Coordinates of C-alpha atoms and ligand atoms in Angstrom, one line a residue:
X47 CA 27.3 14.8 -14.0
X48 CA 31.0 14.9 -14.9
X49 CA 33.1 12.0 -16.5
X50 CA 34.9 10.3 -14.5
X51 CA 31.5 10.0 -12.0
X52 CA 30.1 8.4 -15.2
X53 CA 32.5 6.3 -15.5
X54 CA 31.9 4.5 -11.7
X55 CA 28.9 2.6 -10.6
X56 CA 26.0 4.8 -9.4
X57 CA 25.0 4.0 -5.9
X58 CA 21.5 1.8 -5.0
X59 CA 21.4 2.2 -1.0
X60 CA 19.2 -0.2 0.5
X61 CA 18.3 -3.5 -0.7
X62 CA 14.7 -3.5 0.0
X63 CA 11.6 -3.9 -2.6
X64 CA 12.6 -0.3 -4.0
X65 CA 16.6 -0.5 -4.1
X66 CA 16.4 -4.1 -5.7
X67 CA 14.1 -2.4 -8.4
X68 CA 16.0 0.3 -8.7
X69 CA 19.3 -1.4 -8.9
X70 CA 17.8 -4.1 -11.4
X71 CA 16.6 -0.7 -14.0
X72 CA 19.8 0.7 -13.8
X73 CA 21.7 -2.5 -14.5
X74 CA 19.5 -3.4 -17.4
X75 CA 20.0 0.4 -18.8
X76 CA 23.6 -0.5 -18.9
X77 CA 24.5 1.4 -15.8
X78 CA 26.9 0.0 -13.7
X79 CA 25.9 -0.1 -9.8
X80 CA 26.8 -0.7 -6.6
X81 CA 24.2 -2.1 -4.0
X82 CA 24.9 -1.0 -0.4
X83 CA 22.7 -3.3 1.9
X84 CA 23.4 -2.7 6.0
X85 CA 21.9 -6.6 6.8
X86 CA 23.5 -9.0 7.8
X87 CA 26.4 -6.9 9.4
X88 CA 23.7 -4.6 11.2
X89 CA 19.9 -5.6 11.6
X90 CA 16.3 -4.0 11.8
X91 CA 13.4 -4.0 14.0
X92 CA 11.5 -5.6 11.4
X93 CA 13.5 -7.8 8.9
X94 CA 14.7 -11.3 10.0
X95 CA 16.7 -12.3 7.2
X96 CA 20.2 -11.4 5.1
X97 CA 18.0 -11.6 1.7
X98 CA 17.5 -8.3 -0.5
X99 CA 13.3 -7.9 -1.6
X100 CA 12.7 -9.1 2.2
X101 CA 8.8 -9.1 3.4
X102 CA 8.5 -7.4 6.3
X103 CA 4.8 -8.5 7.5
X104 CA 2.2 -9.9 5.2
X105 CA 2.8 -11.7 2.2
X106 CA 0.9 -10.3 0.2
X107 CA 0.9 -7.5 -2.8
X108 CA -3.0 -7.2 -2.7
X109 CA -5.3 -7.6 -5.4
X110 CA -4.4 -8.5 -8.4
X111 CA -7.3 -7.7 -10.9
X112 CA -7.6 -4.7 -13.2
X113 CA -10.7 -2.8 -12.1
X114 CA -8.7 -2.1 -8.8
X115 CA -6.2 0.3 -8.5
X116 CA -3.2 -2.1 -6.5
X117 CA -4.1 -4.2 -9.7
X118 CA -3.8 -1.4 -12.1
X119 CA -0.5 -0.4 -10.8
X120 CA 0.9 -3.7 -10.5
X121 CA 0.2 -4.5 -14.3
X122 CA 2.1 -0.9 -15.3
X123 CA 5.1 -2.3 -13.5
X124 CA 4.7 -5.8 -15.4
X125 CA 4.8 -3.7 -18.5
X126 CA 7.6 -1.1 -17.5
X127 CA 9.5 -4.5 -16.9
X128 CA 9.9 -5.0 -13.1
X129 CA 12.0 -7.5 -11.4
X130 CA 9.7 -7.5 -8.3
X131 CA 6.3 -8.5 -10.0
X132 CA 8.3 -11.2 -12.3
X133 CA 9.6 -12.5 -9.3
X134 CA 6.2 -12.1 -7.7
X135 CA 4.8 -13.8 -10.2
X136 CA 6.8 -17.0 -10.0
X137 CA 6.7 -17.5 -6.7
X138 CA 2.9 -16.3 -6.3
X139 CA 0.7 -18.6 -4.2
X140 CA -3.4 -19.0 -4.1
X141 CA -4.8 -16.2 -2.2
X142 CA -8.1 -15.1 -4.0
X143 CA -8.2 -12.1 -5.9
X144 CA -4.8 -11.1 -4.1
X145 CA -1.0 -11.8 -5.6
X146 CA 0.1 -13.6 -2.5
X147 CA 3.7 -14.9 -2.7
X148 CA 5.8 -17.8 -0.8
X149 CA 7.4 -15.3 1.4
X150 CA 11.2 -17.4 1.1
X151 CA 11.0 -18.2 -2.4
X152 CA 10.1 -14.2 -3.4
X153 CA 12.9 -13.2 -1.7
X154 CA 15.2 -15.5 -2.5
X155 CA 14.7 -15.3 -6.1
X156 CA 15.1 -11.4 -6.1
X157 CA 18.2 -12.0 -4.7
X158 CA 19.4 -14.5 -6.8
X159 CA 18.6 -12.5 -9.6
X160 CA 20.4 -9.4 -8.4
X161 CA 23.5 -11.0 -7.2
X162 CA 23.8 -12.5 -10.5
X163 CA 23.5 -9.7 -12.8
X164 CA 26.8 -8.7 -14.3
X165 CA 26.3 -4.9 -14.0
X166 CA 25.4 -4.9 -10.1
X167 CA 28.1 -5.6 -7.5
X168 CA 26.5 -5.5 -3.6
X169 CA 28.1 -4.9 -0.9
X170 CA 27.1 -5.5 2.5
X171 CA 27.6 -2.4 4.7
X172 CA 25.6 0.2 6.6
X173 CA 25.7 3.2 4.9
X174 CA 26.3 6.6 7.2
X175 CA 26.4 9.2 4.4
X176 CA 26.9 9.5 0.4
X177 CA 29.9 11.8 -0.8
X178 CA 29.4 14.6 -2.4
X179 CA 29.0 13.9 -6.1
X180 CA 28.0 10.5 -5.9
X181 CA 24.8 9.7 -8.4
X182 CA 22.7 7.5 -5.9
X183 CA 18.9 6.2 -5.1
X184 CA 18.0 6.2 -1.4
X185 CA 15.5 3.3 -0.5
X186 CA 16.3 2.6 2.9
X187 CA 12.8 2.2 3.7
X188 CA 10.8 2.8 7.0
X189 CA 13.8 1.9 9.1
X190 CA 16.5 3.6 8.1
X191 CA 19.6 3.0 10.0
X192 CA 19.6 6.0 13.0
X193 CA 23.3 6.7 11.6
X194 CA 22.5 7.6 7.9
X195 CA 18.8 9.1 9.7
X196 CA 21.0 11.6 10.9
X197 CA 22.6 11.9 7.9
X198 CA 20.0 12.6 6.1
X199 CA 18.9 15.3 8.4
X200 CA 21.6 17.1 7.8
X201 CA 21.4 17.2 4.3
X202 CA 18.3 17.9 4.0
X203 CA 18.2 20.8 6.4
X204 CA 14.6 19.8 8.4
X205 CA 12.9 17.1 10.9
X206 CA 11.3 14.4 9.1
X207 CA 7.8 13.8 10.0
X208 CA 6.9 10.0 11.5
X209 CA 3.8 7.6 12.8
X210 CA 3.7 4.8 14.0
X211 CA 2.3 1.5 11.8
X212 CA 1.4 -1.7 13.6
X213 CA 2.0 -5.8 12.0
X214 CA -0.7 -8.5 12.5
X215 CA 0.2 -11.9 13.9
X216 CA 1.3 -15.0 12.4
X217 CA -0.2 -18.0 13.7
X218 CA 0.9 -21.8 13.0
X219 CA -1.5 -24.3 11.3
X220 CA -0.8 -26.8 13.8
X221 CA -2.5 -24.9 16.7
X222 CA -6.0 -24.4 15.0
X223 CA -8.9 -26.3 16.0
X224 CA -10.0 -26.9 12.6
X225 CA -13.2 -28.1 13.9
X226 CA -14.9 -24.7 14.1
X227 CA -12.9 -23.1 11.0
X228 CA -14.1 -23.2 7.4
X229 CA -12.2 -23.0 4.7
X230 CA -14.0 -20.0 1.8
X231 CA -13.1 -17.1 0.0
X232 CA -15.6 -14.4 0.5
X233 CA -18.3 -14.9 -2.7
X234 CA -16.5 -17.7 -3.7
X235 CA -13.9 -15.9 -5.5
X236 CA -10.7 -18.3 -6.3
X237 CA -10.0 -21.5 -4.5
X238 CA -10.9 -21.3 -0.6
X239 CA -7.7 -19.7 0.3
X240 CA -8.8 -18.1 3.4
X241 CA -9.7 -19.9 6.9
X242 CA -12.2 -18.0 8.6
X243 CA -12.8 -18.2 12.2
X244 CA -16.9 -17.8 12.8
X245 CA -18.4 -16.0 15.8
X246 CA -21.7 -15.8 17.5
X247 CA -23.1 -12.1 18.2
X248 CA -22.5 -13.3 22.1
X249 CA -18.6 -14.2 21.1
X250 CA -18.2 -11.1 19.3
X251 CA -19.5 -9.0 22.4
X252 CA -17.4 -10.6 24.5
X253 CA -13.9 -10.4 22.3
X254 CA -14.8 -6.8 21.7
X255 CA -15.2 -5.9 25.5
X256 CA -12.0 -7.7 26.2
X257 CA -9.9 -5.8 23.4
X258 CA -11.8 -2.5 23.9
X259 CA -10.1 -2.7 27.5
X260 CA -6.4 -4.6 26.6
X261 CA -3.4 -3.2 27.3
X262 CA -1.3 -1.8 25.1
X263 CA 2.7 -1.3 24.8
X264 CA 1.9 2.7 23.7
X265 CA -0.2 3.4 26.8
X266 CA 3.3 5.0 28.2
X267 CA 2.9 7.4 25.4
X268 CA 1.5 10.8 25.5
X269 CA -1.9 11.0 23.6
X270 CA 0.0 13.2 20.5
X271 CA 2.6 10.6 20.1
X272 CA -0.2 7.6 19.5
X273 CA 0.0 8.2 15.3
X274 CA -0.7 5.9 12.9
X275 CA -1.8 5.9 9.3
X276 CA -5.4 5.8 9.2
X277 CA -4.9 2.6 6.9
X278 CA -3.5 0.7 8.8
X279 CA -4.6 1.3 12.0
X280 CA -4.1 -1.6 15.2
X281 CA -7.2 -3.4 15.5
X282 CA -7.4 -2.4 19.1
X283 CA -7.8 1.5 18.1
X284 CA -10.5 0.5 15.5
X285 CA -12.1 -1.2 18.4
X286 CA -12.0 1.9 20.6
X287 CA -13.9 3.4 18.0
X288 CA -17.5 1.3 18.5
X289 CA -19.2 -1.9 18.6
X290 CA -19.5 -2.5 15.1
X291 CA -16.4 -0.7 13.6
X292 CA -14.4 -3.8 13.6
X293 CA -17.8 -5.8 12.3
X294 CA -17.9 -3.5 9.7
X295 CA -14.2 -4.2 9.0
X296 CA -11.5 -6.5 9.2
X297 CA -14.3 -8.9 10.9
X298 CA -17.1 -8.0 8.7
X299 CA -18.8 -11.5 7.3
X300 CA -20.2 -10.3 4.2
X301 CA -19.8 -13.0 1.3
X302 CA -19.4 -15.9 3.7
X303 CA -21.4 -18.6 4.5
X304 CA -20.5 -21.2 7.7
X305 CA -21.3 -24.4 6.4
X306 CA -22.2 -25.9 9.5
X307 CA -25.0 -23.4 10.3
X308 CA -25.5 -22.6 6.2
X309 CA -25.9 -19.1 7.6
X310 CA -23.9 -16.0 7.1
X311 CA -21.8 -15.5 10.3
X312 CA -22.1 -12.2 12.8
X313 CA -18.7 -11.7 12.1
X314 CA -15.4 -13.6 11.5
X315 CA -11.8 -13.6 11.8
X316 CA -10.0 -14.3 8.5
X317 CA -6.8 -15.9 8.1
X318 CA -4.3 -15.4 5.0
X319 CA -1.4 -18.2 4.4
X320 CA 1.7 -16.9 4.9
X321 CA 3.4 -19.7 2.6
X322 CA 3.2 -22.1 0.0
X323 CA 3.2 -25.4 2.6
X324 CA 0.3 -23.3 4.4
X325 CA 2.1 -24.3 8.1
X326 CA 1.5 -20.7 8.9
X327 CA -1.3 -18.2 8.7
X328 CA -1.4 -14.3 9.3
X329 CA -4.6 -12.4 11.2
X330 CA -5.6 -10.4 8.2
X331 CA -6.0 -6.7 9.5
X332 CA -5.2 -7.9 13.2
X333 CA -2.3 -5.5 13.3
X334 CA -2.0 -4.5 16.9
X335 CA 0.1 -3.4 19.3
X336 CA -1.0 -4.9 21.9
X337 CA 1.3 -6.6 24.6
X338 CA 2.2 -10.3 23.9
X339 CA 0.5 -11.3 27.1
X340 CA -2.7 -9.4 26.0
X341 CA -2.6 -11.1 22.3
X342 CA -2.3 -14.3 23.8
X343 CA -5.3 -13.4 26.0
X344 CA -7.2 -11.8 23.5
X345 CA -6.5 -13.7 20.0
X346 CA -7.6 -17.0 21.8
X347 CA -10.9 -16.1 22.6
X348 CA -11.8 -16.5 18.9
X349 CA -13.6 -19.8 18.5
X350 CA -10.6 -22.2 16.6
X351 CA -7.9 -20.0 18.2
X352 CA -8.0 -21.4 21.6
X353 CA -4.6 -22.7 21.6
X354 CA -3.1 -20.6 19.0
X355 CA 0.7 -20.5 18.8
X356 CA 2.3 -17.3 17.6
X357 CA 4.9 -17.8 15.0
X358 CA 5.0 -13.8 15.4
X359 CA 3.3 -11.6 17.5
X360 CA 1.8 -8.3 16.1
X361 CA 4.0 -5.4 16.7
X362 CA 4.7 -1.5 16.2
X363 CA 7.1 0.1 14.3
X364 CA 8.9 2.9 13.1
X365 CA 8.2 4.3 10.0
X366 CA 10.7 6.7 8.9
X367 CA 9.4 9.3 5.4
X368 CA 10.7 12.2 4.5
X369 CA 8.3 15.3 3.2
X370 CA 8.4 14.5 -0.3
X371 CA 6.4 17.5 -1.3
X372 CA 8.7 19.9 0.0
X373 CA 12.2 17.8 -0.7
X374 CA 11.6 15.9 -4.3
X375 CA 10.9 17.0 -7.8
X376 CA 8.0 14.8 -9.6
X377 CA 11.1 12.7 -11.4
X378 CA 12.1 11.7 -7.8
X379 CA 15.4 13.8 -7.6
X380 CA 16.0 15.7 -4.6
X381 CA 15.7 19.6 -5.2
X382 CA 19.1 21.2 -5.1
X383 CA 20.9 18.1 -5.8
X384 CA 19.3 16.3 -8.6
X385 CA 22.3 13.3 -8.4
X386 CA 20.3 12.3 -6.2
X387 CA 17.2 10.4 -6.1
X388 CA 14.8 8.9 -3.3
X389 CA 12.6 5.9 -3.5
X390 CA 10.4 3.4 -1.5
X391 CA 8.7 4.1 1.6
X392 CA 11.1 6.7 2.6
X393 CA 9.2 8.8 0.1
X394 CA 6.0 8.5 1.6
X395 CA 4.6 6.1 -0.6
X396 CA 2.9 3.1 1.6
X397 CA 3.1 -0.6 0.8
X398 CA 5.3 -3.0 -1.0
X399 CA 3.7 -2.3 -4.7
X400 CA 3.8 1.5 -4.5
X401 CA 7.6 1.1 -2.8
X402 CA 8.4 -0.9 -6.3
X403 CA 7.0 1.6 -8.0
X404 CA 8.9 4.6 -6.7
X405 CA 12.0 2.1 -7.1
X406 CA 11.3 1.5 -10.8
X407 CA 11.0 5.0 -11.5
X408 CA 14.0 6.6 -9.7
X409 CA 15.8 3.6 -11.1
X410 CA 15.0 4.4 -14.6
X411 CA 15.7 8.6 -14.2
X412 CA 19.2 7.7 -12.9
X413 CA 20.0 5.7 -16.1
X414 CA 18.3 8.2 -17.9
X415 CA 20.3 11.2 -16.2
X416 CA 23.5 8.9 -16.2
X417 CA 23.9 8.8 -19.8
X418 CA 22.7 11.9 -20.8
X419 CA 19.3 12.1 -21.2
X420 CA 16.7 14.3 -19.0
X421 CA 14.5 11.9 -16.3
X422 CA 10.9 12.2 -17.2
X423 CA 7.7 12.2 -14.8
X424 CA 5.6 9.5 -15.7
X425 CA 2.3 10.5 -17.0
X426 CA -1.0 11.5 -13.4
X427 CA -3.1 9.2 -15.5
X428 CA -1.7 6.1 -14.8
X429 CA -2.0 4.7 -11.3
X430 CA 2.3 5.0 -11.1
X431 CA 2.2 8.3 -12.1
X432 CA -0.4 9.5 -10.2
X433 CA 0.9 8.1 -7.1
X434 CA 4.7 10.3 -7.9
X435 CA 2.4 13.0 -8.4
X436 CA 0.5 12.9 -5.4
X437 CA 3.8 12.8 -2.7
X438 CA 6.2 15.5 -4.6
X439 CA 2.7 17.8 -4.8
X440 CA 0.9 17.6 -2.1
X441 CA -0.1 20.1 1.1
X442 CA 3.6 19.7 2.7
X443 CA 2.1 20.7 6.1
X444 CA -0.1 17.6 5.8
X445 CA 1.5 15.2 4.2
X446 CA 1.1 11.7 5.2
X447 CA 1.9 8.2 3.4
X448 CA -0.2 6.9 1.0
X449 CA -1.7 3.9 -0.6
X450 CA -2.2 3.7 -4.5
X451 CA -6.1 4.4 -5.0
X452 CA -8.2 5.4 -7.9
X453 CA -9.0 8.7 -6.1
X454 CA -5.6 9.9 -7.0
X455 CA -6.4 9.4 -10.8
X456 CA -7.2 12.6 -12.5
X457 CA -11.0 12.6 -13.4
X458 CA -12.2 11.7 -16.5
X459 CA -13.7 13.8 -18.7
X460 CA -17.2 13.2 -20.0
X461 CA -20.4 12.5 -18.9
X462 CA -21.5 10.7 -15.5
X463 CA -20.3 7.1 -15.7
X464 CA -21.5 3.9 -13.1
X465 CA -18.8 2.9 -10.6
X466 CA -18.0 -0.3 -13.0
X467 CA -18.2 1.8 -16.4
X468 CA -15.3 4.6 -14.2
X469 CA -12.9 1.8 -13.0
X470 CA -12.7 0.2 -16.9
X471 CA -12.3 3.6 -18.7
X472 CA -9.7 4.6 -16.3
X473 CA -7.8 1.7 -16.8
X474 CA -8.0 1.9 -20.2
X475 CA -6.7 5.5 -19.9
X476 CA -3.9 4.5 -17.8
X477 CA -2.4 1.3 -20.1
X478 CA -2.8 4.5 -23.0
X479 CA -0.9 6.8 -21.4
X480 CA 1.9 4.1 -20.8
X481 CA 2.1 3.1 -23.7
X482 CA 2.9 6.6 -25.1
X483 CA 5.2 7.1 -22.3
X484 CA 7.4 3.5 -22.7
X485 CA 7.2 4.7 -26.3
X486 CA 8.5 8.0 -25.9
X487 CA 11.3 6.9 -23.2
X488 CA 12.9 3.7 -25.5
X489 CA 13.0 6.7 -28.1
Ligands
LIG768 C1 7.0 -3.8 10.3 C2 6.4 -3.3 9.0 C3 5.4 -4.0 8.4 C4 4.9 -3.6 7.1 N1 3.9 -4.4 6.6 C5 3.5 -4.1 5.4 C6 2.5 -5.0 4.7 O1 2.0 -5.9 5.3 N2 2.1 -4.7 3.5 C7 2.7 -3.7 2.8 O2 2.3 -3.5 1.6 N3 3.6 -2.8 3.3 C8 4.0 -3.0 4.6 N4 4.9 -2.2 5.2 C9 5.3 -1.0 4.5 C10 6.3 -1.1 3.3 O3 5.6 -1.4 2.2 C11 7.4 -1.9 3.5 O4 8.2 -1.4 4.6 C12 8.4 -2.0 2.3 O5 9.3 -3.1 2.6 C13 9.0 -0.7 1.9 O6 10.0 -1.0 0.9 P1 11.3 -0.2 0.9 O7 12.2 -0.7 -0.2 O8 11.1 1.3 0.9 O9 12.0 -0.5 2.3 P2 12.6 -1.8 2.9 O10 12.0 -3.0 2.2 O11 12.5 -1.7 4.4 O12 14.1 -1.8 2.4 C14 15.0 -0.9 3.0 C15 16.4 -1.6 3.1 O13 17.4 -0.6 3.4 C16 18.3 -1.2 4.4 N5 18.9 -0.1 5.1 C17 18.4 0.7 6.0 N6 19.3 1.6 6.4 C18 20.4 1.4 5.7 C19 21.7 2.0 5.7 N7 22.0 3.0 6.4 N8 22.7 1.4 4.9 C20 22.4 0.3 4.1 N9 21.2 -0.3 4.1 C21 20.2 0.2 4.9 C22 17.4 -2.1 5.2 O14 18.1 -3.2 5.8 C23 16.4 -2.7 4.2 O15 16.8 -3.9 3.6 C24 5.4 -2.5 6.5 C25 6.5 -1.9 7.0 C26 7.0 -2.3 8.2 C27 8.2 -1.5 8.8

């Protein structure tokens, strides 16, 4: 990196959950950035609003305890010092075992923070393509503009690879019928966040016979474009798959109890708040892509939806993610040009957590690479690391998004250990390993 290009602000583009983490790590290393985010000016399928950190579709970052591997990663990022999960954590609001947040006040506060921070100066404006030279992270997320798409394209000299992911619906409080809904968590975990919509082996046959045969906005599509990440997949596909997939699933009853009946429902709908004031409440795992008419259809034969209103309908989307395994180095840089560095979703990493996570990193191998100083790869045994490693080193002629899981984790060596006994030492591995690494980075 010469001089002068030390000398002017390093590039964040994108203000989503990765380039406002990014952006924040290079500004607190002392790096000067500029913040390129297309919104307002020019808009995306998916985001409704002008503020950086926006949620796209749930509010939720998932669970939030240790022995899980979504918890595990989100408490690395805590430690590692991440804007995201402090902001998260102020505006988080009860959802069980899950960091949940008030979707306005998340975002609004990582703006607020970001705007305000001396080093960081954003700019609203679509970006088409980076001159050559320029330092930069590129976290423009699933839906990258078509325009910088092409861009990147170019640059990187081969197709990207796509699918297809599908939102749930939002539903407002108001239009519930309360009088069939309970209010539980499932074992009693938390306060009774979730509303859960009971229903009768006869109701369940019925709904499932009626989605099994919806219609859908793909059915134009030829069969071998219909893809979609096997994680998130539109309830109407899980129902094509049997009976009892979805009863076995999203509508799966275990750990409740109806209190009318004092009996364990055949299966139930569960609904998530979307917000602090609880005026809304999203379908959790009813991401579909059916047609509106169909969800309206559909959604209200569940006993307590019968006169649902949708604040949102479920949806498709684009997801845009480049193949990381052939393009990026494990410290996020692109191969051939380590200036620059990728991050978020456009990396192949799936969710909101793992998106912050990529952020963080490629945030803090800029500064590190700014001011001299090689970019490390964070250490496969912790759930961050393991996740970097996974997308820069997997088969590139399969590679597909992923979650953060334990699976990734390197084994552990020893013995034969219970499930429990597993999840604890790895944890404990993990924190171990970061603490070396933080150690070895401030030094
Ligand atoms: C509809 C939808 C629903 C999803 N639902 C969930 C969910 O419920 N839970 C979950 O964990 N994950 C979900 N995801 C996946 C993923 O976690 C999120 O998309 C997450 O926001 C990714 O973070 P990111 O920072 O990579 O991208 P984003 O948060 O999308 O940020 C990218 C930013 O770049 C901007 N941008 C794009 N192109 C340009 C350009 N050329 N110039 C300047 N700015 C540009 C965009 O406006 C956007 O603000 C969903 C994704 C989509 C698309």
């Amino acid at each position: 990196m010469t001089h002068a290009v030390r000398r002017s602000p390093v590039w964040v583009v994108g203000g989503g959950l990765a380039g406002s983490e990014a952006a924040w790590q290079l500004a607190e290393a002392g790096v000067p950035v500029r913040l390129l985010e297309m919104r307002p000016h020019t808009g995306t399928p998916a985001h409704n609003t002008s503020y950086l950190a926006e949620l796209v579709c749930s509010n939720s970052l998932k669970a939030d305890y240790l022995e899980s591997a979504a918890g595990l990663l989100k408490e690395e990022l805590r430690r590692l010092g991440s804007l995201i999960m402090r902001i998260a954590d102020q505006t988080r609001i009860p959802a069980g075992g899950a960091l949940a947040v008030d979707r306005e006040e998340f975002a609004d506060g990582v703006t607020a923070a970001i705007t305000g921070h001396p080093r960081i100066e954003v700019v609203r404006q679509e970006v088409t393509s980076i001159p050559p030279g320029q330092p930069a992270v590129i976290a423009t997320g699933p839906l990258t503009s078509p325009a910088f798409s092409q861009w990147l394209r170019e640059i990187l000299g081969r197709d990207y690879l796509y699918f297809y992911d599908a939102a749930a619906p939002v539903l407002t409080a108001g239009s519930l019928d309360f009088s069939k809904i309970f209010a539980a968590s499932r074992y009693g975990k938390g306060e009774a966040d979730y509303l859960n919509c009971p229903l009768t082996q006869e109701e369940y046959g019925v709904f499932w016979e009626n989605l099994r045969t919806a219609e859908t906005s793909q059915a134009h599509l030829p069969e071998e474009r219909r893809h979609f990440f096997e994680g998130c997949l539109p309830v109407e596909v899980l129902a094509a798959r049997g009976k009892d997939t979805l009863r076995f699933g999203a509508m799966k009853p275990v750990g409740l109890v109806d209190p009318r009946t004092g009996r364990r429902p055949y299966a139930v709908v569960q609904l998530r708040p979307e917000n602090r004031e609880k005026t809304l409440y999203n379908m959790v795992g009813f991401q579909t892509n059916l047609r509106r008419p169909e969800q309206r259809r559909i959604f209200r034969l569940i006993p307590g939806l019968e006169e649902a209103e949708f604040a949102r309908y479920g949806m498709m989307h684009r997801n845009t993610f480049i193949n990381s395994p052939e393009l990026l180095l494990p410290t996020l840089q692109l191969r051939g040009n380590e200036d620059l560095f990728f991050a978020g979703q456009l990396t192949g990493v799936e969710g909101y957590v793992e998106s912050t996570a990529a952020g963080l990193v490629a945030g803090i191998n800029l500064a590190r690479r700014w001011s001299g100083h090689p970019p490390r790869v964070v250490p496969a045994a912790t759930a961050t690391g393991a996740l970097l490693a996974h997308i820069t080193t997997a088969d590139p002629a399969h590679f597909q998004p992923m979650n953060c899981h334990f699976g990734l984790l390197p084994p552990l060596a020893g013995g034969k250990k219970g499930k429990k006994e597993r999840k604890k030492a790895l944890v404990e591995r993990a924190l171990a390993e970061l603490a070396v690494f933080m150690r070895q980075t401030r030094d």
